[in-house]
Amino acid sequence: MYKIVRKQMLNPSVVLMEINAPYIAKKAKAGQFIIFRIDEKGERIPLTIADYDRENGTVTIIYQIAGKSTMQLSELNEGDTILDFAGPLGVPTHFEEGIKKAAVIGGGVGCAIAYPQAKALHEKGVSVDVIAGFRNKDIVILEDEFKAVSDRLIITTDDGSYGKKGFVTDALKELIDSGTKYDVVVAIGPVPMMKFVSELTRGYGIKTIVSLNPIMIDGTGMCGGCRVTVGGQVKYACVDGPDFDGHLVDFDELARRNSTYADKEKQEKEHYCRLMGGIRNA
Ligand code: NAD
Ligand code: FES
């Protein structure tokens, strides 16, 4: 059993949890993920590791309350336990030697995964510009954390209610066009965001790493659920990734595959909400 040692709502639908998992905390590296299961009937849900504390033996996850399982997890509190917390899974992000300047782009809740990448680069002595994009001011997360690991932080909001108005791609283009030279761009967020960042950087010939979030089941390369096409080749995000070269990823296929169970997930969530509503009103 894995104990929740800290819980914090980062915005009304994004939750941070620190989980006591000393063996994972000991080995975890930026870019890797865990799979959790709340109880013996629970779904297996992958979440990228947002942070870890080797000394205290804790692993931080940050997730959006999107479906039944994340809703169920969000109802647990400090001191509660979950049944399974397996990891670290996946290949850690590999940054080549000699990188001097990097742009780390986070989109919405994807910022939770962009943060450890920015931190890892910063700790290597790389100069890091972070661009973090959100729909509006009310859902901005991790601003102080990003400030601590970057040389420049640009927050964008789609509606202009905070920071710079526009998408992350607008801010990135402006920085590049004003003469900032990046050795690498890391982009993590919704699939369209990663696609359009990659299309932008392709034109400038800047290496771009994306972290893919396909449907996963076993997380060990057995089920094929996380199949993605990269450079015309079949890859499995759980064992070959989740990081890939953004210029080679077939994002349209990823978007199609990710929407396969959208209706079923919606039904499950609605059923759970009705059930819980009934229990609370009983
Ligand atoms: P969102 O839709 O609010 O977008 C966040 C930001 O991304 C926007 O503010 C904008 O700056 C940028 N963006 C979005 N669409 C864009 C486009 N077409 N072109 C350029 N920039 C664009 O994000 P959200 O609702 O917080 O994110 C939820 C999505 O992120 C879910 O689909 C989830 O599956 C995905 N996600 C991905 C990862 C990952 O590992 N890649 C991790 C967590 C969440
Ligand atoms: Fe099953 Fe990757 S999650 S092969």
PDB file of N, CA, C and O in Angstrom, residues 99-146:
ATOM      1  N   ILE A  99      24.452  21.109 -24.574  1.00  0.00           N
ATOM      2  CA  ILE A  99      23.293  22.001 -24.721  1.00  0.00           C
ATOM      3  C   ILE A  99      23.531  23.226 -23.834  1.00  0.00           C
ATOM      4  O   ILE A  99      23.816  23.094 -22.647  1.00  0.00           O
ATOM      5  N   LYS A 100      23.399  24.409 -24.455  1.00  0.00           N
ATOM      6  CA  LYS A 100      23.624  25.627 -23.666  1.00  0.00           C
ATOM      7  C   LYS A 100      22.323  26.358 -23.393  1.00  0.00           C
ATOM      8  O   LYS A 100      22.132  26.970 -22.347  1.00  0.00           O
ATOM      9  N   LYS A 101      21.423  26.306 -24.363  1.00  0.00           N
ATOM     10  CA  LYS A 101      20.183  27.081 -24.239  1.00  0.00           C
ATOM     11  C   LYS A 101      18.993  26.210 -24.641  1.00  0.00           C
ATOM     12  O   LYS A 101      19.000  25.595 -25.705  1.00  0.00           O
ATOM     13  N   ALA A 102      17.980  26.150 -23.760  1.00  0.00           N
ATOM     14  CA  ALA A 102      16.811  25.318 -24.045  1.00  0.00           C
ATOM     15  C   ALA A 102      15.533  26.104 -23.797  1.00  0.00           C
ATOM     16  O   ALA A 102      15.485  26.990 -22.941  1.00  0.00           O
ATOM     17  N   ALA A 103      14.496  25.751 -24.567  1.00  0.00           N
ATOM     18  CA  ALA A 103      13.157  26.278 -24.286  1.00  0.00           C
ATOM     19  C   ALA A 103      12.307  25.094 -23.850  1.00  0.00           C
ATOM     20  O   ALA A 103      12.273  24.069 -24.535  1.00  0.00           O
ATOM     21  N   VAL A 104      11.678  25.232 -22.686  1.00  0.00           N
ATOM     22  CA  VAL A 104      10.779  24.182 -22.198  1.00  0.00           C
ATOM     23  C   VAL A 104       9.363  24.744 -22.266  1.00  0.00           C
ATOM     24  O   VAL A 104       9.081  25.790 -21.678  1.00  0.00           O
ATOM     25  N   ILE A 105       8.501  24.058 -23.017  1.00  0.00           N
ATOM     26  CA  ILE A 105       7.140  24.550 -23.243  1.00  0.00           C
ATOM     27  C   ILE A 105       6.165  23.623 -22.541  1.00  0.00           C
ATOM     28  O   ILE A 105       6.157  22.408 -22.796  1.00  0.00           O
ATOM     29  N   GLY A 106       5.319  24.176 -21.687  1.00  0.00           N
ATOM     30  CA  GLY A 106       4.284  23.373 -21.024  1.00  0.00           C
ATOM     31  C   GLY A 106       2.913  23.906 -21.413  1.00  0.00           C
ATOM     32  O   GLY A 106       2.710  25.121 -21.465  1.00  0.00           O
ATOM     33  N   GLY A 107       1.987  22.996 -21.681  1.00  0.00           N
ATOM     34  CA  GLY A 107       0.625  23.420 -22.018  1.00  0.00           C
ATOM     35  C   GLY A 107      -0.346  22.900 -20.987  1.00  0.00           C
ATOM     36  O   GLY A 107      -0.472  21.687 -20.799  1.00  0.00           O
ATOM     37  N   GLY A 108      -0.997  23.780 -20.240  1.00  0.00           N
ATOM     38  CA  GLY A 108      -1.992  23.385 -19.247  1.00  0.00           C
ATOM     39  C   GLY A 108      -1.410  22.409 -18.235  1.00  0.00           C
ATOM     40  O   GLY A 108      -0.316  22.624 -17.691  1.00  0.00           O
ATOM     41  N   VAL A 109      -2.114  21.312 -18.033  1.00  0.00           N
ATOM     42  CA  VAL A 109      -1.670  20.345 -17.022  1.00  0.00           C
ATOM     43  C   VAL A 109      -0.368  19.652 -17.459  1.00  0.00           C
ATOM     44  O   VAL A 109       0.354  19.090 -16.626  1.00  0.00           O
ATOM     45  N   GLY A 110      -0.034  19.747 -18.754  1.00  0.00           N
ATOM     46  CA  GLY A 110       1.251  19.224 -19.238  1.00  0.00           C
ATOM     47  C   GLY A 110       2.429  19.931 -18.572  1.00  0.00           C
ATOM     48  O   GLY A 110       3.549  19.431 -18.591  1.00  0.00           O
ATOM     49  N   CYS A 111       2.179  21.098 -17.963  1.00  0.00           N
ATOM     50  CA  CYS A 111       3.249  21.810 -17.236  1.00  0.00           C
ATOM     51  C   CYS A 111       3.810  20.951 -16.103  1.00  0.00           C
ATOM     52  O   CYS A 111       4.972  21.101 -15.719  1.00  0.00           O
ATOM     53  N   ALA A 112       2.979  20.060 -15.582  1.00  0.00           N
ATOM     54  CA  ALA A 112       3.427  19.182 -14.488  1.00  0.00           C
ATOM     55  C   ALA A 112       4.577  18.298 -14.941  1.00  0.00           C
ATOM     56  O   ALA A 112       5.427  17.901 -14.141  1.00  0.00           O
ATOM     57  N   ILE A 113       4.600  18.000 -16.234  1.00  0.00           N
ATOM     58  CA  ILE A 113       5.647  17.131 -16.780  1.00  0.00           C
ATOM     59  C   ILE A 113       6.782  17.971 -17.346  1.00  0.00           C
ATOM     60  O   ILE A 113       7.938  17.556 -17.363  1.00  0.00           O
ATOM     61  N   ALA A 114       6.432  19.172 -17.805  1.00  0.00           N
ATOM     62  CA  ALA A 114       7.475  20.076 -18.307  1.00  0.00           C
ATOM     63  C   ALA A 114       8.377  20.522 -17.149  1.00  0.00           C
ATOM     64  O   ALA A 114       9.572  20.747 -17.340  1.00  0.00           O
ATOM     65  N   TYR A 115       7.805  20.625 -15.956  1.00  0.00           N
ATOM     66  CA  TYR A 115       8.588  21.122 -14.808  1.00  0.00           C
ATOM     67  C   TYR A 115       9.847  20.262 -14.524  1.00  0.00           C
ATOM     68  O   TYR A 115      10.954  20.810 -14.439  1.00  0.00           O
ATOM     69  N   PRO A 116       9.709  18.914 -14.366  1.00  0.00           N
ATOM     70  CA  PRO A 116      10.942  18.148 -14.099  1.00  0.00           C
ATOM     71  C   PRO A 116      11.963  18.237 -15.225  1.00  0.00           C
ATOM     72  O   PRO A 116      13.174  18.125 -14.992  1.00  0.00           O
ATOM     73  N   GLN A 117      11.487  18.465 -16.462  1.00  0.00           N
ATOM     74  CA  GLN A 117      12.433  18.607 -17.583  1.00  0.00           C
ATOM     75  C   GLN A 117      13.215  19.916 -17.433  1.00  0.00           C
ATOM     76  O   GLN A 117      14.430  19.961 -17.621  1.00  0.00           O
ATOM     77  N   ALA A 118      12.489  20.991 -17.084  1.00  0.00           N
ATOM     78  CA  ALA A 118      13.160  22.287 -16.892  1.00  0.00           C
ATOM     79  C   ALA A 118      14.153  22.190 -15.736  1.00  0.00           C
ATOM     80  O   ALA A 118      15.278  22.698 -15.817  1.00  0.00           O
ATOM     81  N   LYS A 119      13.727  21.496 -14.691  1.00  0.00           N
ATOM     82  CA  LYS A 119      14.586  21.350 -13.503  1.00  0.00           C
ATOM     83  C   LYS A 119      15.859  20.562 -13.854  1.00  0.00           C
ATOM     84  O   LYS A 119      16.971  20.951 -13.468  1.00  0.00           O
ATOM     85  N   ALA A 120      15.687  19.470 -14.607  1.00  0.00           N
ATOM     86  CA  ALA A 120      16.840  18.629 -14.971  1.00  0.00           C
ATOM     87  C   ALA A 120      17.828  19.437 -15.815  1.00  0.00           C
ATOM     88  O   ALA A 120      19.046  19.365 -15.604  1.00  0.00           O
ATOM     89  N   LEU A 121      17.321  20.220 -16.758  1.00  0.00           N
ATOM     90  CA  LEU A 121      18.206  21.033 -17.608  1.00  0.00           C
ATOM     91  C   LEU A 121      18.913  22.108 -16.782  1.00  0.00           C
ATOM     92  O   LEU A 121      20.115  22.337 -16.922  1.00  0.00           O
ATOM     93  N   HIS A 122      18.139  22.748 -15.907  1.00  0.00           N
ATOM     94  CA  HIS A 122      18.687  23.808 -15.048  1.00  0.00           C
ATOM     95  C   HIS A 122      19.817  23.236 -14.178  1.00  0.00           C
ATOM     96  O   HIS A 122      20.872  23.860 -14.027  1.00  0.00           O
ATOM     97  N   GLU A 123      19.587  22.031 -13.637  1.00  0.00           N
ATOM     98  CA  GLU A 123      20.605  21.409 -12.770  1.00  0.00           C
ATOM     99  C   GLU A 123      21.865  21.026 -13.545  1.00  0.00           C
ATOM    100  O   GLU A 123      22.933  20.873 -12.974  1.00  0.00           O
ATOM    101  N   LYS A 124      21.717  20.863 -14.866  1.00  0.00           N
ATOM    102  CA  LYS A 124      22.891  20.561 -15.716  1.00  0.00           C
ATOM    103  C   LYS A 124      23.631  21.834 -16.115  1.00  0.00           C
ATOM    104  O   LYS A 124      24.588  21.789 -16.875  1.00  0.00           O
ATOM    105  N   GLY A 125      23.118  22.985 -15.672  1.00  0.00           N
ATOM    106  CA  GLY A 125      23.776  24.260 -15.983  1.00  0.00           C
ATOM    107  C   GLY A 125      23.308  24.879 -17.294  1.00  0.00           C
ATOM    108  O   GLY A 125      23.915  25.826 -17.793  1.00  0.00           O
ATOM    109  N   VAL A 126      22.227  24.325 -17.874  1.00  0.00           N
ATOM    110  CA  VAL A 126      21.699  24.861 -19.141  1.00  0.00           C
ATOM    111  C   VAL A 126      20.865  26.113 -18.845  1.00  0.00           C
ATOM    112  O   VAL A 126      20.166  26.173 -17.831  1.00  0.00           O
ATOM    113  N   SER A 127      20.943  27.103 -19.723  1.00  0.00           N
ATOM    114  CA  SER A 127      20.091  28.290 -19.588  1.00  0.00           C
ATOM    115  C   SER A 127      18.700  27.929 -20.136  1.00  0.00           C
ATOM    116  O   SER A 127      18.564  27.518 -21.295  1.00  0.00           O
ATOM    117  N   VAL A 128      17.688  28.050 -19.284  1.00  0.00           N
ATOM    118  CA  VAL A 128      16.352  27.559 -19.644  1.00  0.00           C
ATOM    119  C   VAL A 128      15.337  28.700 -19.722  1.00  0.00           C
ATOM    120  O   VAL A 128      15.181  29.473 -18.776  1.00  0.00           O
ATOM    121  N   ASP A 129      14.656  28.794 -20.878  1.00  0.00           N
ATOM    122  CA  ASP A 129      13.480  29.664 -20.989  1.00  0.00           C
ATOM    123  C   ASP A 129      12.255  28.759 -20.890  1.00  0.00           C
ATOM    124  O   ASP A 129      12.180  27.750 -21.607  1.00  0.00           O
ATOM    125  N   VAL A 130      11.324  29.108 -20.015  1.00  0.00           N
ATOM    126  CA  VAL A 130      10.086  28.320 -19.904  1.00  0.00           C
ATOM    127  C   VAL A 130       8.936  29.139 -20.469  1.00  0.00           C
ATOM    128  O   VAL A 130       8.792  30.328 -20.157  1.00  0.00           O
ATOM    129  N   ILE A 131       8.124  28.496 -21.310  1.00  0.00           N
ATOM    130  CA  ILE A 131       6.875  29.111 -21.762  1.00  0.00           C
ATOM    131  C   ILE A 131       5.758  28.191 -21.286  1.00  0.00           C
ATOM    132  O   ILE A 131       5.710  27.011 -21.655  1.00  0.00           O
ATOM    133  N   ALA A 132       4.902  28.716 -20.404  1.00  0.00           N
ATOM    134  CA  ALA A 132       3.820  27.897 -19.843  1.00  0.00           C
ATOM    135  C   ALA A 132       2.491  28.509 -20.273  1.00  0.00           C
ATOM    136  O   ALA A 132       2.230  29.686 -19.989  1.00  0.00           O
ATOM    137  N   GLY A 133       1.677  27.712 -20.967  1.00  0.00           N
ATOM    138  CA  GLY A 133       0.424  28.243 -21.528  1.00  0.00           C
ATOM    139  C   GLY A 133      -0.813  27.672 -20.867  1.00  0.00           C
ATOM    140  O   GLY A 133      -0.883  26.468 -20.587  1.00  0.00           O
ATOM    141  N   PHE A 134      -1.771  28.555 -20.623  1.00  0.00           N
ATOM    142  CA  PHE A 134      -3.034  28.148 -19.979  1.00  0.00           C
ATOM    143  C   PHE A 134      -4.193  28.856 -20.675  1.00  0.00           C
ATOM    144  O   PHE A 134      -3.998  29.907 -21.294  1.00  0.00           O
ATOM    145  N   ARG A 135      -5.399  28.292 -20.495  1.00  0.00           N
ATOM    146  CA  ARG A 135      -6.561  28.934 -21.116  1.00  0.00           C
ATOM    147  C   ARG A 135      -6.831  30.299 -20.481  1.00  0.00           C
ATOM    148  O   ARG A 135      -7.131  31.254 -21.140  1.00  0.00           O
ATOM    149  N   ASN A 136      -6.712  30.376 -19.148  1.00  0.00           N
ATOM    150  CA  ASN A 136      -6.961  31.653 -18.454  1.00  0.00           C
ATOM    151  C   ASN A 136      -6.212  31.699 -17.120  1.00  0.00           C
ATOM    152  O   ASN A 136      -5.600  30.700 -16.704  1.00  0.00           O
ATOM    153  N   LYS A 137      -6.300  32.834 -16.468  1.00  0.00           N
ATOM    154  CA  LYS A 137      -5.557  33.125 -15.229  1.00  0.00           C
ATOM    155  C   LYS A 137      -5.886  32.139 -14.104  1.00  0.00           C
ATOM    156  O   LYS A 137      -5.014  31.751 -13.320  1.00  0.00           O
ATOM    157  N   ASP A 138      -7.169  31.711 -14.026  1.00  0.00           N
ATOM    158  CA  ASP A 138      -7.617  30.900 -12.892  1.00  0.00           C
ATOM    159  C   ASP A 138      -6.986  29.515 -12.838  1.00  0.00           C
ATOM    160  O   ASP A 138      -7.056  28.848 -11.808  1.00  0.00           O
ATOM    161  N   ILE A 139      -6.425  29.059 -13.954  1.00  0.00           N
ATOM    162  CA  ILE A 139      -5.897  27.694 -13.950  1.00  0.00           C
ATOM    163  C   ILE A 139      -4.373  27.639 -14.087  1.00  0.00           C
ATOM    164  O   ILE A 139      -3.802  26.588 -14.369  1.00  0.00           O
ATOM    165  N   VAL A 140      -3.732  28.786 -13.872  1.00  0.00           N
ATOM    166  CA  VAL A 140      -2.261  28.817 -13.920  1.00  0.00           C
ATOM    167  C   VAL A 140      -1.708  27.977 -12.757  1.00  0.00           C
ATOM    168  O   VAL A 140      -2.171  28.094 -11.623  1.00  0.00           O
ATOM    169  N   ILE A 141      -0.749  27.093 -13.063  1.00  0.00           N
ATOM    170  CA  ILE A 141      -0.122  26.279 -12.011  1.00  0.00           C
ATOM    171  C   ILE A 141       1.405  26.381 -12.105  1.00  0.00           C
ATOM    172  O   ILE A 141       1.944  26.711 -13.161  1.00  0.00           O
ATOM    173  N   LEU A 142       2.063  26.105 -10.984  1.00  0.00           N
ATOM    174  CA  LEU A 142       3.520  25.929 -10.897  1.00  0.00           C
ATOM    175  C   LEU A 142       4.351  27.161 -11.282  1.00  0.00           C
ATOM    176  O   LEU A 142       5.511  27.025 -11.660  1.00  0.00           O
ATOM    177  N   GLU A 143       3.778  28.345 -11.142  1.00  0.00           N
ATOM    178  CA  GLU A 143       4.506  29.561 -11.540  1.00  0.00           C
ATOM    179  C   GLU A 143       5.800  29.720 -10.720  1.00  0.00           C
ATOM    180  O   GLU A 143       6.875  29.948 -11.285  1.00  0.00           O
ATOM    181  N   ASP A 144       5.703  29.590  -9.397  1.00  0.00           N
ATOM    182  CA  ASP A 144       6.899  29.770  -8.557  1.00  0.00           C
ATOM    183  C   ASP A 144       7.932  28.681  -8.822  1.00  0.00           C
ATOM    184  O   ASP A 144       9.143  28.934  -8.841  1.00  0.00           O
ATOM    185  N   GLU A 145       7.428  27.456  -9.019  1.00  0.00           N
ATOM    186  CA  GLU A 145       8.336  26.327  -9.270  1.00  0.00           C
ATOM    187  C   GLU A 145       9.117  26.557 -10.567  1.00  0.00           C
ATOM    188  O   GLU A 145      10.325  26.332 -10.630  1.00  0.00           O
ATOM    189  N   PHE A 146       8.425  27.013 -11.610  1.00  0.00           N
ATOM    190  CA  PHE A 146       9.097  27.273 -12.888  1.00  0.00           C
ATOM    191  C   PHE A 146      10.104  28.411 -12.747  1.00  0.00           C
ATOM    192  O   PHE A 146      11.182  28.370 -13.330  1.00  0.00           O
TER     193      PHE A 146
END
